[in-house]
Amino acid sequence: MASTPISSATGDARALHARSLEQPEQFWLDAAAGVTWEQAPTRALDDSSAPIYRWFPDGQLNVAYNALDRHVEAGRGEQPALIHDSATTGTQTTYTYSELTDEVARTAGMLAELGVGKGDRVIIYLPMVPQAPIAMLACARLGAVHSVVFGGFSARELASRIDDATPDVVLTASGGIEPKRRVEYLPTVAEAISLAQHPIRDVVVAQRKGFAHSLDEYTDSEAQPARWHDWESSVAAAAPAAPVAVAGTDPLYVLYTSGTTGRPKGVVRDQGGTAVALTWSMPHVFGVDAGETMFTASDVGWVVGHSYIVYGPLLAGATTILYEGKPVGTPDAGAFWRIIAEHGVKTMFTAPTALRAVRKADPEAALLADYDISCLEYLFVAGERLDPDTQRWAAEALKVPVVDNWWQTETGWPIAANPVGVELLPIKEGSASLPTVGYDVVVLDPLGERLPEGQEGSIAIRLPMPPGTMATLWGDDQRFVDSYLSTFEGYYTTGDSGYVDEDGYLYVMGRTDDVINVSGHRLSTGEMEAAVATHPAVAECAVIGLADELKGQRPSGYVVLKSGQEIGEDDLRAELTSLVRSTIGPVADFKDVAVVSALPKTRSGKILRKTMRQIADGDEYKVPSTIEDAGVLDELIPVLRREG
Ligand code: COA
Ligand code: AMP
């Protein structure tokens, strides 16, 4: 069949989207030309194992080469690639493309000397320091598979990822700095290694000023058979490693995310699809070209950090900012504006909760007067629903388009966004605009029938999803199919609900499962319930996500005590807070606990979490006809409404 050559720069977002769905093979082969291949792909899609699809099956490439060396070869060696702006230590460090390439090559050499090669997994547990992106790119250089674990997770969470990914090596640092405390990483890593069934062979530690420097107590411990190495001296002693060509379908990384159960899901991203999709998205979605600067205020432990602190900007030959600090308090609510002004940021990306925190501290955005942010052209926002009030406030303060974009760890890049580099569409408050190229988004009723405009239902994506989306779950194709591809045949289920308006704009309203979003951090209430249930006084419990003005949602626990338990509510709250903190991590932010006499359930024993949430949030609610004992719910209503 003859195909029309597809230009990306049509200036017509709807036409481009339509063509990406009508001629996906041609569209993505054209997009693949934006990447340098060791062996260029002749085919885009491999559907031979549907519903699991593979992209660029006969291509070979190296992602780190694409993110680094090729820009040096193209004359960008002296351009800043990575700027580490640390508000917590008051330092700034710039790596040019040449410097970052050298650093990554030597770090890859160090990993190779530790026996890491193509396909081996490496866990990265680091704060927002340059070693984090360097470690990710060093793995990519060797074709090794990194799995970054967010620093706000506990030893237990780290151990569960070690057991699932089975790495030989953990890369970490001596410490991280939170506004109110120093975070000692090494005891957590040591505890995780003891808790994990899978043995770790080597731990490499980046030593930070102000943290303990001796690794002896870890090296000498009999319970810790791992070898502990100093990062700086190990890298200094290593020979640089060359990029290794890998298949387009090989895994680039595994990133664990919360599901409805206690077991996190290891989302696998492939090499070729990720490189192509992120390279395409930089100019077309985010409006960032080579030589321009992007500032994404997230953490490398989250998908936004993977895609738009590390891989996206570097694949595009842009400059990326790695910010170690908070939106407020480091030192004030002008921190983002300072970074934009000092580093000439064109596109900034953050979470709504961060904007709400800034607004709360500086409602009139008075601190903006101290900075010239005329370089800023776009503010992108994702991670949770962007409430219209915050969107309006940011747009008025910054005088740039505030672009809501919706996606997930699973998709790796926006499912819906205003593609400003193709066409700046009219902005509608509360909407993430139109589906992005390659995403065929539909809203379905529970039977899988398409719902008309304006009606809310489950948001699903017709298969195949575009390149750069999840390839599978690590080591478990069946769980991937069961969790995402089985609810509606031929579709990926996003777990979000929403609707489409008469112009095709998408409105994402919230999750249909037990996943909640606290300060833009995705967490599982099921996992929190499992932690709370281990307390000896607790007979049963429900954890639900309640609306929170600052954090979007906050977890709230309702606990039934075992008979005869005398513990006071304050003591119980303190113990459960510390239990969830040690099981999941401080980031769970679990502080609300109420003791109740019973939990409302259906006759089959399912706790009515949704009804509880609706009552607590003051939303309309309907008591399901399957309720076992309506009196239990009646008794709970004043507690949920925080009356008395
Ligand atoms: N390492 C260790 N601990 C961490 C951590 C990390 N990387 N990140 C957060 N924590 C801890 C905090 O120290 C805090 O612990 P505490 O209870 O001892 O004080 C706890 O986790 C909760 O922290 P946080 O979620 O940051 O809440 P906060 O009330 O301190 O700050 C905000 C509120 C809104 C300023 C903050 O949540 C924020 O910056 N959010 C934006 C998040 C974001 O960008 N997400 C990106 C998704 S795209
Ligand atoms: P994560 O996997 O951590 O990126 O979280 C993904 C989830 O966050 C999505 O499934 C949504 O529930 C929510 N989310 C992310 N971005 C948005 C957005 N722009 N609007 C509404 N919800 C969002």
XYZ file of C-alpha atoms and ligand atoms in Angstrom:
715
model
C 0.000 0.000 0.000
C 1.340 3.421 -0.929
C 1.763 5.657 2.082
C 1.825 9.400 2.365
C 5.104 10.702 3.824
C 4.313 12.117 7.225
C 5.719 15.398 8.316
C 5.544 16.100 12.025
C 5.280 19.821 11.615
C 1.832 20.063 10.049
C 0.750 22.792 12.452
C -2.520 20.884 12.777
C -2.606 18.766 15.912
C -5.834 16.960 15.041
C -4.664 16.047 11.532
C -1.336 14.804 12.865
C -3.068 12.683 15.491
C -5.409 11.194 12.885
C -2.496 10.305 10.616
C -0.569 8.702 13.461
C -3.505 6.311 13.947
C -4.237 5.761 10.254
C -0.619 5.121 9.222
C 1.182 4.083 12.411
C 3.898 2.150 10.602
C 4.920 5.109 8.474
C 4.444 7.649 11.242
C 6.730 5.844 13.691
C 9.348 4.896 11.105
C 9.540 8.600 10.239
C 9.825 9.463 13.931
C 12.538 6.794 14.304
C 14.713 8.847 11.943
C 15.177 11.281 14.847
C 17.290 8.640 16.583
C 20.731 7.351 15.571
C 20.597 3.574 15.097
C 23.409 1.062 14.887
C 21.005 -0.751 12.619
C 17.978 1.229 11.478
C 14.618 -0.523 11.854
C 12.852 -1.589 8.696
C 9.603 -2.233 10.562
C 7.892 -0.244 13.293
C 5.366 -2.609 14.872
C 5.626 -6.296 15.685
C 2.138 -7.569 16.493
C 2.994 -11.273 16.386
C 2.443 -11.680 20.155
C -0.670 -9.490 20.460
C -2.011 -8.280 22.823
C 1.634 -7.730 23.775
C 3.172 -5.527 21.077
C 6.804 -4.716 20.346
C 8.206 -1.678 18.553
C 11.215 -1.533 16.204
C 11.904 -5.294 16.391
C 14.847 -5.297 13.966
C 16.450 -2.006 15.062
C 19.631 -1.802 17.118
C 20.806 1.224 19.045
C 22.311 2.546 22.239
C 20.201 5.029 24.174
C 23.100 6.586 26.111
C 24.959 7.180 22.833
C 21.854 8.965 21.568
C 21.586 11.029 24.754
C 25.265 11.979 24.905
C 27.987 11.029 22.401
C 26.059 11.921 19.286
C 25.531 15.483 20.534
C 29.263 15.796 21.186
C 29.927 14.490 17.665
C 27.445 17.070 16.345
C 29.384 19.921 17.975
C 27.458 20.341 21.224
C 30.342 19.182 23.441
C 30.665 22.524 25.232
C 26.922 23.042 25.746
C 25.619 22.402 29.263
C 23.827 19.051 29.321
C 23.026 18.783 33.033
C 22.883 21.487 35.677
C 22.599 20.240 39.237
C 21.015 23.088 41.183
C 20.983 22.112 44.831
C 19.005 24.494 47.009
C 19.573 22.193 49.962
C 23.374 22.513 49.805
C 23.561 25.903 48.097
C 25.678 24.545 45.216
C 25.410 24.436 41.437
C 27.347 22.066 39.191
C 27.246 22.114 35.409
C 28.222 19.194 33.173
C 28.726 19.933 29.494
C 27.822 17.226 27.000
C 31.535 16.293 26.763
C 31.914 16.119 30.531
C 28.727 14.145 31.035
C 29.689 11.707 28.269
C 33.082 11.108 29.938
C 31.566 10.711 33.378
C 28.952 8.263 32.123
C 31.539 6.271 30.140
C 33.771 5.926 33.222
C 30.846 5.037 35.469
C 29.819 2.412 32.916
C 33.435 1.190 33.027
C 33.173 0.858 36.803
C 29.968 -1.146 36.464
C 31.543 -3.352 33.802
C 34.456 -4.068 36.157
C 31.921 -5.142 38.767
C 30.631 -7.642 36.225
C 27.572 -5.747 35.012
C 26.725 -6.372 31.378
C 23.873 -6.322 28.890
C 20.549 -7.353 30.412
C 21.789 -7.297 34.032
C 19.706 -5.286 36.475
C 21.110 -2.503 38.651
C 19.165 -0.835 41.456
C 19.688 2.910 41.803
C 18.693 4.374 45.186
C 19.911 7.943 45.174
C 18.796 11.438 46.114
C 18.694 14.215 43.513
C 22.426 14.292 42.857
C 24.235 14.096 39.493
C 25.180 10.474 40.194
C 21.504 9.546 39.684
C 21.233 10.453 35.970
C 24.861 9.413 35.478
C 24.077 5.955 36.894
C 20.984 5.589 34.710
C 22.904 6.531 31.575
C 25.860 4.313 32.554
C 23.505 1.338 32.728
C 22.015 2.299 29.367
C 25.526 2.517 27.915
C 26.135 -1.137 28.811
C 22.657 -2.304 27.865
C 22.085 -3.057 31.564
C 18.588 -2.511 32.969
C 18.279 0.084 35.704
C 15.602 0.240 38.317
C 15.512 3.518 40.209
C 13.870 3.454 43.640
C 12.592 6.762 45.032
C 14.512 7.876 48.143
C 11.304 8.399 50.149
C 10.637 4.639 50.179
C 11.534 2.396 53.109
C 13.971 -0.519 53.370
C 11.061 -2.925 52.898
C 10.029 -1.332 49.616
C 13.628 -1.385 48.462
C 13.903 -5.060 49.443
C 10.766 -6.008 47.509
C 12.234 -4.371 44.401
C 15.552 -6.162 44.929
C 13.693 -9.469 45.092
C 11.661 -8.764 41.982
C 14.408 -7.284 39.788
C 17.203 -9.578 41.137
C 20.130 -7.178 40.595
C 23.733 -7.890 41.608
C 24.588 -4.250 42.199
C 23.012 -1.369 44.124
C 24.161 2.202 43.470
C 23.490 4.595 46.319
C 24.742 7.614 48.290
C 25.601 8.190 51.911
C 22.714 10.571 52.379
C 19.988 12.858 51.157
C 18.848 16.185 52.525
C 15.209 16.893 53.270
C 14.247 20.361 54.542
C 13.567 19.145 58.069
C 16.071 16.310 58.340
C 19.036 14.476 56.916
C 18.236 11.108 55.382
C 20.857 8.435 56.070
C 20.712 6.066 53.108
C 23.231 3.413 54.138
C 21.346 1.913 57.107
C 18.274 1.657 54.840
C 20.249 -0.054 52.089
C 21.852 -2.437 54.602
C 18.455 -3.275 56.088
C 16.960 -3.833 52.638
C 19.783 -6.219 51.758
C 19.130 -8.171 54.970
C 15.389 -8.280 54.312
C 15.700 -9.348 50.666
C 15.921 -13.017 49.711
C 17.996 -12.192 46.657
C 21.683 -11.541 47.507
C 23.374 -8.279 46.490
C 26.990 -8.660 45.412
C 28.187 -5.046 45.287
C 27.049 -1.717 46.711
C 28.650 1.457 45.382
C 28.305 4.536 47.589
C 28.572 8.162 46.481
C 29.892 9.952 49.562
C 28.235 13.261 50.360
C 29.640 16.038 52.479
C 28.289 15.905 56.010
C 27.517 12.176 56.040
C 29.505 9.290 57.546
C 32.354 8.308 55.236
C 33.412 4.930 56.530
C 31.971 1.899 54.812
C 33.760 -0.479 57.206
C 30.808 -1.211 59.428
C 28.854 -2.408 56.382
C 31.719 -4.228 54.672
C 32.704 -6.088 57.824
C 29.226 -7.170 58.818
C 28.686 -10.908 58.485
C 25.008 -10.311 57.792
C 26.091 -8.216 54.816
C 28.084 -10.389 52.458
C 27.911 -7.600 49.840
C 31.112 -5.733 48.950
C 30.795 -1.984 49.604
C 32.758 0.390 47.365
C 33.450 4.092 47.313
C 31.950 5.593 44.132
C 34.511 8.291 43.414
C 37.624 6.122 43.724
C 35.998 3.204 41.877
C 35.062 5.442 38.952
C 38.500 7.109 38.967
C 40.130 3.694 38.663
C 37.856 2.484 35.862
C 38.471 2.583 32.124
C 35.722 4.241 30.067
C 33.265 1.806 28.485
C 31.987 2.116 24.940
C 28.241 2.079 24.160
C 26.866 -1.418 23.535
C 24.313 -1.795 20.742
C 21.139 -3.508 21.912
C 17.893 -4.550 20.254
C 15.094 -1.988 20.039
C 12.930 -4.420 22.004
C 15.442 -4.985 24.836
C 14.523 -3.492 28.217
C 15.992 -0.088 29.088
C 14.603 0.073 32.595
C 12.124 -1.272 35.118
C 10.249 1.271 37.218
C 8.075 0.002 40.043
C 4.740 1.638 40.656
C 1.823 1.143 43.020
C -1.108 -0.993 42.043
C -4.126 -2.039 44.012
C -2.352 -4.868 45.802
C 0.637 -4.720 48.106
C 2.944 -6.027 45.373
C 4.399 -3.178 43.272
C 4.346 -3.537 39.523
C 7.639 -3.470 37.599
C 6.821 -1.463 34.496
C 9.270 -2.354 31.708
C 10.245 0.275 29.175
C 12.054 -0.815 26.017
C 15.076 0.758 24.346
C 13.939 1.682 20.839
C 10.373 2.771 21.550
C 11.462 4.914 24.484
C 14.185 6.659 22.493
C 11.840 7.358 19.573
C 8.829 8.504 21.621
C 10.781 10.765 23.978
C 12.842 12.249 21.144
C 9.625 12.988 19.251
C 7.843 14.432 22.274
C 10.497 17.002 23.183
C 9.948 19.499 20.353
C 6.393 18.500 19.438
C 4.746 18.212 22.846
C 7.025 20.298 25.071
C 8.328 22.806 22.548
C 11.970 22.120 23.484
C 14.676 21.827 20.813
C 18.405 21.146 20.977
C 20.235 23.956 22.766
C 17.168 24.993 24.812
C 16.606 24.411 28.527
C 13.972 22.338 30.282
C 13.407 22.298 34.034
C 11.378 19.417 35.395
C 10.815 19.716 39.133
C 10.212 16.076 39.898
C 12.415 13.292 41.243
C 14.421 10.790 39.216
C 12.594 8.084 41.183
C 9.332 8.858 39.364
C 8.464 8.383 35.729
C 8.348 12.136 35.099
C 11.961 12.286 36.257
C 13.000 9.371 34.028
C 11.388 10.866 30.942
C 11.787 14.612 31.365
C 14.695 15.180 33.731
C 16.939 12.549 32.188
C 16.147 10.873 28.878
C 13.905 13.338 27.004
C 15.979 16.510 27.312
C 19.279 14.700 26.720
C 17.993 12.736 23.730
C 16.925 16.098 22.292
C 20.324 17.747 22.881
C 18.754 20.195 25.328
C 19.964 21.313 28.771
C 18.243 19.735 31.755
C 18.040 21.010 35.328
C 18.336 18.544 38.205
C 16.835 20.428 41.146
C 17.553 19.250 44.673
C 15.066 21.209 46.727
C 11.388 21.829 47.303
C 8.957 24.319 45.789
C 8.783 26.148 49.124
C 11.101 26.442 52.096
C 14.369 26.044 50.188
C 14.575 28.896 50.930
C 11.210 30.300 49.841
C 8.389 30.140 47.322
C 10.529 31.941 44.732
C 12.815 28.906 44.232
C 11.254 27.873 40.888
C 11.343 31.454 39.565
C 15.025 31.766 40.524
C 15.890 28.615 38.597
C 13.940 29.722 35.523
C 15.705 33.099 35.524
C 19.221 31.856 36.342
C 19.284 29.023 33.818
C 17.198 30.510 30.997
C 14.461 27.880 31.201
C 12.089 27.724 28.226
C 9.782 24.944 29.434
C 9.113 24.080 33.034
C 7.298 20.958 34.245
C 5.916 20.452 37.732
C 3.034 18.939 39.713
C -0.153 20.829 40.692
C 0.606 20.213 44.367
C 3.878 22.116 44.015
C 2.031 25.094 42.508
C -0.514 24.964 45.314
C 2.320 24.967 47.852
C 3.871 28.020 46.162
C 0.517 29.785 46.007
C -0.198 29.091 49.667
C 3.137 30.594 50.676
C 3.008 33.511 48.229
C -0.602 34.048 47.118
C 0.151 37.153 45.061
C 3.310 35.628 43.533
C 5.113 38.677 44.909
C 8.466 36.866 44.790
C 8.268 36.844 40.994
C 9.203 40.531 41.096
C 12.751 39.502 42.052
C 13.313 37.529 38.847
C 13.251 38.041 35.098
C 11.441 34.986 33.800
C 10.824 36.322 30.285
C 12.678 33.240 28.918
C 9.813 30.983 30.083
C 7.380 30.011 27.330
C 5.420 27.084 28.773
C 4.548 25.582 32.124
C 3.605 21.886 31.897
C 1.797 20.295 34.804
C 1.046 16.614 35.516
C 0.955 13.960 38.185
C -2.602 14.556 39.374
C -5.644 16.506 38.236
C -4.859 20.193 37.707
C -7.655 22.064 39.423
C -8.883 25.082 37.405
C -8.207 27.480 40.277
C -4.513 26.589 40.410
C -4.279 26.626 36.608
C -5.756 30.144 36.499
C -3.499 31.382 39.274
C -0.352 30.084 37.550
C -1.367 31.421 34.139
C -2.069 34.882 35.556
C 1.136 34.969 37.561
C 3.500 33.616 34.898
C 1.700 34.862 31.784
C 2.501 31.698 29.825
C 0.271 28.791 28.750
C -0.206 26.381 31.653
C -0.446 22.996 29.979
C -2.123 20.129 31.807
C -0.867 16.774 30.536
C -2.096 13.369 31.599
C -0.075 10.180 31.726
C 1.138 7.390 33.966
C 4.235 5.422 34.883
C 2.889 2.789 32.518
C 2.763 5.057 29.459
C 6.072 6.881 29.988
C 5.001 10.014 28.124
C 1.789 12.034 27.801
C -1.392 10.255 26.715
C -3.032 13.658 26.368
C -1.506 17.115 26.166
C -1.618 20.365 24.315
C 1.149 19.671 21.753
C 2.562 23.185 21.796
C 5.324 22.442 19.305
C 2.792 21.302 16.698
C -0.068 23.691 17.483
C -0.933 25.571 20.638
C -4.584 24.575 21.048
C -7.014 26.735 23.005
C -6.625 25.884 26.676
C -9.694 24.625 28.508
C -9.441 24.619 32.277
C -9.697 21.174 33.840
C -8.768 19.377 30.618
C -5.538 17.730 29.503
C -6.507 18.720 25.918
C -6.368 16.171 23.121
C -4.904 12.667 22.971
C -1.261 12.679 21.900
C -0.146 11.048 18.630
C -0.406 7.271 18.655
C -2.920 7.161 21.523
C -6.437 6.097 20.483
C -8.298 7.108 23.627
C -11.886 6.067 24.317
C -14.284 6.314 27.253
C -16.092 3.041 27.987
C -18.987 1.937 30.176
C -18.584 -1.138 32.407
C -19.597 -3.417 29.506
C -16.965 -1.965 27.199
C -19.375 0.114 25.112
C -18.192 3.560 24.008
C -19.862 6.353 25.922
C -21.084 9.505 24.180
C -19.470 12.931 24.695
C -19.868 14.344 28.162
C -20.479 11.008 29.913
C -17.925 9.841 32.427
C -16.564 6.305 32.258
C -13.363 4.254 32.239
C -10.673 5.718 30.034
C -9.082 3.068 27.841
C -6.558 3.105 25.009
C -7.090 0.980 21.929
C -4.183 -1.400 21.343
C -1.477 -1.102 20.297
C -0.320 1.779 22.411
C 2.418 3.897 20.792
C 6.184 3.365 21.232
C 7.637 4.294 24.615
C 4.700 2.860 26.583
C 5.066 -0.164 28.850
C 6.344 -3.283 27.121
C 5.267 -5.635 29.917
C 5.640 -6.176 33.672
C 9.069 -7.386 34.660
C 9.210 -11.158 34.321
C 5.430 -11.489 34.235
C 3.685 -11.102 30.858
C 0.595 -12.788 32.265
C 0.247 -10.255 35.089
C 0.589 -7.497 32.484
C -2.250 -9.001 30.457
C -4.389 -9.691 33.535
C -3.850 -6.279 35.119
C -4.194 -4.033 32.086
C -5.408 -5.799 28.950
C -8.195 -8.092 30.116
C -10.957 -5.774 31.346
C -11.848 -4.596 27.839
C -10.661 -6.805 24.999
C -8.394 -4.946 22.580
C -7.808 -2.073 25.003
C -5.351 -1.024 27.678
C -7.259 0.025 30.821
C -5.786 3.179 32.324
C -7.454 2.894 35.757
C -8.610 6.505 35.377
C -12.117 7.725 34.754
C -13.122 10.768 32.781
C -15.008 12.087 29.771
C -14.505 13.737 26.395
C -16.255 16.987 25.441
C -17.713 18.089 22.106
C -14.277 19.253 20.879
C -12.575 15.984 21.736
C -10.918 17.429 24.857
C -10.282 14.906 27.589
C -11.171 15.498 31.248
C -9.508 13.062 33.651
C -11.423 12.977 36.924
C -9.770 10.342 39.121
C -8.841 6.708 39.607
C -11.270 3.829 39.418
C -9.107 1.699 41.721
C -7.393 1.987 45.108
C -4.475 4.046 43.845
C -4.224 7.535 45.345
C -2.087 10.553 44.584
C -0.522 12.298 47.570
C 1.507 15.393 46.628
C 1.828 13.981 43.109
C 3.217 10.708 44.542
C 1.333 7.609 43.466
C 0.546 5.304 46.376
C -1.590 2.271 47.058
C -4.174 2.372 49.847
C -4.187 -1.434 49.687
C -0.510 -1.446 50.625
C -1.198 0.938 53.526
C -4.050 -1.288 54.734
C -1.737 -4.281 54.669
C 0.762 -2.360 56.839
C -1.897 -1.145 59.319
C -3.332 -4.658 59.596
C -0.028 -5.953 61.002
C -0.527 -3.888 64.198
C -1.422 -6.316 67.015
C -4.411 -4.226 68.182
C -6.016 -3.941 64.742
C -8.805 -6.338 63.760
C -9.505 -4.740 60.384
C -9.089 -1.449 58.617
C -9.842 0.612 55.535
C -7.583 3.313 54.103
C -9.129 5.780 51.672
C -7.777 8.853 49.876
C -9.567 12.036 50.937
C -9.466 15.337 49.083
C -6.754 17.616 50.465
C -6.370 21.278 49.552
C -2.588 21.183 49.335
C -1.675 17.587 48.548
C -4.555 16.687 46.243
C -5.307 13.637 48.362
C -4.272 12.379 51.762
C -4.598 8.852 53.133
C -7.080 8.412 55.949
C -7.383 5.211 57.981
C -10.460 3.755 59.732
C -9.565 1.055 62.194
C -11.595 -1.543 64.086
C -9.786 -2.778 67.194
C -9.641 -6.373 68.367
C -11.935 -6.887 71.340
C -10.358 -6.115 74.686
C -7.767 -3.690 73.235
C -7.359 -0.652 75.465
C -4.945 1.485 73.443
C -5.761 5.232 73.333
C -6.467 6.821 69.933
C -3.443 9.159 70.084
C -1.044 6.318 70.887
C -2.565 4.168 68.185
C -2.243 7.002 65.644
C 1.436 7.483 66.512
C 2.132 3.753 66.275
C 0.300 3.322 62.974
C 1.982 6.406 61.489
C 5.355 4.989 62.363
C 4.356 1.510 61.140
C 3.327 2.801 57.697
C 6.433 4.987 57.597
C 8.717 2.028 58.239
C 6.808 -0.313 55.917
C 6.251 1.995 52.928
C 8.225 5.137 53.698
C 7.816 8.733 54.872
C 6.402 9.671 51.502
C 3.164 7.775 52.328
C 2.363 10.679 54.682
C -0.094 8.538 56.652
C -1.275 10.565 59.664
C -5.105 10.409 59.852
C -6.483 7.554 61.955
C -9.980 7.097 63.394
C -11.088 4.180 65.556
C -14.549 2.928 64.559
C -16.703 0.078 65.830
C -17.281 -1.527 62.415
C -16.673 -0.990 58.704
C -19.532 -0.869 56.181
C -19.475 -3.870 53.847
C -21.405 -5.529 51.073
C -22.995 -8.891 51.760
C -19.979 -10.532 50.091
C -17.657 -8.778 52.550
C -16.240 -5.990 50.347
C -15.595 -2.788 52.296
C -17.515 0.161 50.790
C -14.451 2.371 50.377
C -15.897 4.449 47.540
C -19.053 5.298 49.499
C -16.932 6.163 52.547
C -14.773 8.471 50.410
C -17.774 10.182 48.843
C -19.311 10.837 52.269
C -16.025 12.132 53.702
C -15.464 14.446 50.714
C -19.034 15.763 50.928
C -19.853 14.375 47.463
C -23.151 12.881 46.399
C -23.352 9.195 47.244
C -25.655 6.255 46.812
C -25.740 3.431 49.331
C -25.301 0.189 47.348
C -28.259 -2.174 47.570
C -25.811 -4.944 48.448
C -24.902 -3.337 51.785
C -24.861 -5.876 54.612
C -25.890 -3.608 57.496
C -26.890 -0.010 56.704
C -26.706 0.835 60.419
C -22.897 0.491 60.327
C -22.702 3.171 57.658
C -25.118 5.461 59.522
C -22.924 5.246 62.596
C -19.826 6.041 60.570
C -21.167 9.139 58.797
C -20.321 11.659 61.586
C -16.785 10.203 61.814
C -16.296 10.467 58.055
C -17.612 14.026 58.063
C -15.369 14.826 61.016
C -18.396 15.990 63.026
C -17.867 16.331 66.761
N 13.740 11.061 50.476
C 13.389 10.896 51.766
N 12.240 11.379 52.284
C 11.424 12.045 51.451
C 11.722 12.253 50.101
C 12.942 11.735 49.617
N 13.295 11.863 48.346
N 10.721 12.963 49.544
C 9.819 13.198 50.515
N 10.250 12.641 51.667
C 9.608 12.691 52.984
C 9.613 14.116 53.503
O 10.812 14.442 54.135
C 8.444 14.070 54.475
O 8.888 13.445 55.647
P 8.458 13.975 57.109
O 7.091 13.371 57.319
O 9.499 13.415 58.000
O 8.448 15.476 57.068
C 7.451 13.099 53.804
O 8.245 12.308 52.888
C 6.365 13.796 52.990
O 7.054 14.699 52.141
P 6.414 15.563 50.976
O 5.563 14.717 50.125
O 7.517 16.280 50.289
O 5.443 16.540 51.761
P 5.765 17.926 52.435
O 4.576 18.258 53.279
O 7.106 17.896 53.088
O 5.830 18.950 51.202
C 5.085 19.631 48.990
C 4.676 19.234 50.421
C 3.815 19.886 48.184
C 5.935 20.878 49.030
C 5.884 18.483 48.377
O 5.143 17.299 48.500
C 6.256 18.636 46.926
O 7.223 19.262 46.578
N 5.500 17.993 46.035
C 5.793 17.949 44.636
C 6.036 16.532 44.305
C 6.392 16.333 42.879
O 7.026 17.141 42.250
N 5.989 15.212 42.368
C 6.311 14.916 41.031
C 5.355 14.030 40.436
S 5.316 14.417 38.736
P 2.054 8.022 38.029
O 2.066 6.640 37.511
O 2.747 8.178 39.332
O 2.531 9.017 37.001
O 0.540 8.383 38.328
C -0.385 8.265 37.290
C -1.744 8.689 37.749
O -1.715 10.048 38.187
C -2.744 8.653 36.637
O -3.295 7.383 36.422
C -3.780 9.671 37.117
O -4.643 9.103 38.064
C -2.907 10.717 37.792
N -2.582 11.805 36.863
C -1.389 12.064 36.303
N -1.451 13.175 35.547
C -2.729 13.623 35.610
C -3.450 14.718 35.012
N -2.835 15.596 34.231
N -4.759 14.832 35.292
C -5.402 13.954 36.088
N -4.777 12.911 36.679
C -3.462 12.739 36.450
